[in-house]
Coordinates of C-alpha atoms in Angstrom, one line a residue:
X1 CA -78.1 -135.8 -17.3
X2 CA -79.0 -138.2 -20.1
X3 CA -80.1 -136.8 -23.4
X4 CA -82.6 -139.3 -24.8
X5 CA -82.1 -138.0 -28.4
X6 CA -78.4 -138.6 -28.2
X7 CA -77.0 -140.7 -31.1
X8 CA -74.7 -142.5 -28.6
X9 CA -75.2 -146.2 -28.8
X10 CA -73.5 -149.2 -27.2
X11 CA -72.2 -152.1 -29.3
X12 CA -70.9 -155.4 -27.8
X13 CA -68.4 -157.1 -30.1
X14 CA -68.1 -160.9 -29.3
X15 CA -65.4 -162.9 -31.0
X16 CA -62.6 -165.1 -29.7
X17 CA -60.3 -163.5 -32.3
X18 CA -58.8 -160.3 -30.9
X19 CA -57.9 -159.3 -34.5
X20 CA -61.5 -159.6 -35.6
X21 CA -62.7 -157.5 -32.6
X22 CA -60.1 -154.9 -33.4
X23 CA -61.1 -154.7 -37.1
X24 CA -64.9 -154.4 -36.3
X25 CA -64.2 -151.8 -33.6
X26 CA -62.0 -149.7 -35.8
X27 CA -64.5 -149.7 -38.7
X28 CA -67.5 -149.0 -36.5
X29 CA -65.7 -146.1 -34.8
X30 CA -64.8 -144.7 -38.3
X31 CA -68.5 -144.5 -39.2
X32 CA -69.9 -143.9 -35.7
X33 CA -67.2 -142.4 -33.5
X34 CA -69.9 -141.5 -30.8
X35 CA -70.7 -145.2 -30.2
X36 CA -69.4 -146.9 -27.1
X37 CA -67.7 -150.3 -27.7
X38 CA -67.5 -153.2 -25.3
X39 CA -65.9 -156.5 -26.1
X40 CA -66.2 -160.1 -25.1
X41 CA -64.0 -163.1 -26.2
X42 CA -66.7 -165.8 -25.6
X43 CA -70.5 -166.3 -25.6
X44 CA -70.4 -167.0 -21.9
X45 CA -68.6 -163.6 -21.2
X46 CA -71.1 -161.9 -23.5
X47 CA -74.1 -163.2 -21.6
X48 CA -72.6 -162.0 -18.3
X49 CA -71.7 -158.5 -19.8
X50 CA -75.2 -157.9 -21.3
X51 CA -76.8 -158.3 -17.9
X52 CA -74.5 -155.7 -16.4
X53 CA -74.0 -153.3 -19.3
X54 CA -76.8 -153.8 -21.8
X55 CA -75.9 -152.7 -25.4
X56 CA -78.3 -151.7 -28.2
X57 CA -76.3 -153.8 -30.7
X58 CA -74.2 -156.9 -30.7
X59 CA -71.9 -158.6 -33.2
X60 CA -71.4 -162.3 -32.4
X61 CA -69.1 -164.9 -33.8
X62 CA -70.5 -168.5 -33.9
X63 CA -67.4 -170.7 -33.3
X64 CA -65.9 -169.8 -30.0
X65 CA -64.7 -171.6 -26.9
X66 CA -67.6 -172.5 -24.6
X67 CA -71.1 -172.1 -26.0
X68 CA -71.8 -171.4 -29.7
X69 CA -72.4 -167.8 -30.6
X70 CA -75.9 -168.7 -31.8
X71 CA -76.7 -170.2 -28.4
X72 CA -75.4 -167.2 -26.6
X73 CA -77.4 -164.9 -28.9
X74 CA -80.5 -166.9 -28.2
X75 CA -80.0 -166.6 -24.4
X76 CA -79.3 -162.9 -24.7
X77 CA -82.4 -162.2 -26.9
X78 CA -84.6 -164.2 -24.5
X79 CA -83.8 -161.7 -21.7
X80 CA -83.1 -158.6 -23.9
X81 CA -85.2 -158.9 -27.1
X82 CA -84.6 -155.2 -27.9
X83 CA -80.9 -155.9 -28.7
X84 CA -80.1 -156.1 -32.4
X85 CA -77.7 -158.9 -33.0
X86 CA -75.6 -159.7 -36.1
X87 CA -74.1 -163.2 -36.3
X88 CA -70.7 -163.0 -38.1
X89 CA -69.5 -166.4 -39.3
X90 CA -67.3 -167.9 -41.9
X91 CA -69.6 -171.0 -41.7
X92 CA -72.2 -170.0 -44.3
X93 CA -74.1 -173.3 -44.2
X94 CA -77.8 -172.7 -44.6
X95 CA -78.5 -174.3 -41.2
X96 CA -76.5 -171.5 -39.4
X97 CA -78.1 -168.8 -41.4
X98 CA -81.6 -170.3 -40.6
X99 CA -80.7 -170.6 -37.0
X100 CA -79.7 -166.9 -36.8
X101 CA -83.0 -165.9 -38.4
X102 CA -85.0 -168.2 -36.1
X103 CA -83.6 -166.6 -33.0
X104 CA -84.1 -163.1 -34.3
X105 CA -80.6 -162.2 -35.4
X106 CA -79.2 -161.3 -38.8
X107 CA -76.5 -163.4 -40.4
X108 CA -73.5 -161.8 -42.1
X109 CA -70.8 -163.9 -43.7
X110 CA -67.1 -163.5 -42.7
X111 CA -64.4 -162.5 -43.4
X112 CA -64.8 -159.3 -41.5
X113 CA -64.4 -156.7 -44.2
X114 CA -65.5 -153.1 -44.7
X115 CA -68.5 -154.5 -46.7
X116 CA -69.6 -157.1 -44.0
X117 CA -69.3 -154.5 -41.3
X118 CA -71.4 -152.1 -43.4
X119 CA -74.1 -154.8 -43.6
X120 CA -74.1 -155.0 -39.8
X121 CA -74.2 -151.2 -39.4
X122 CA -77.1 -151.1 -41.8
X123 CA -79.0 -153.7 -39.8
X124 CA -78.3 -151.8 -36.6
X125 CA -79.4 -148.4 -37.8
X126 CA -82.4 -149.5 -39.9
X127 CA -85.6 -148.2 -38.5
X128 CA -87.9 -150.9 -37.0

């Protein structure tokens, strides 16, 4: 039986760096141990996963093998506009920040730190 008032949420972490995924996962679970975490190492993998196991939230790196994270995020949001996506990137050029905003995602600068993850969590849990 599903409890619709449950605080359990699902987060998809997309990054080709296993270390980045591990850091994000550990910090998220410190703050929200009830959340379920799924991981993908590429934008293509993320697009496939979302169709099978749709999360409420997603963190997305930009520079990964295959398609750019911003392109993957755009494709995911086209099919699942309810997902809140945070784009994590060390590339802080205004064009990337604007692209994230244009597709409906929030941009957070890397490195992945407690502070940057807190920004992502704040975006995820902010009321619409």
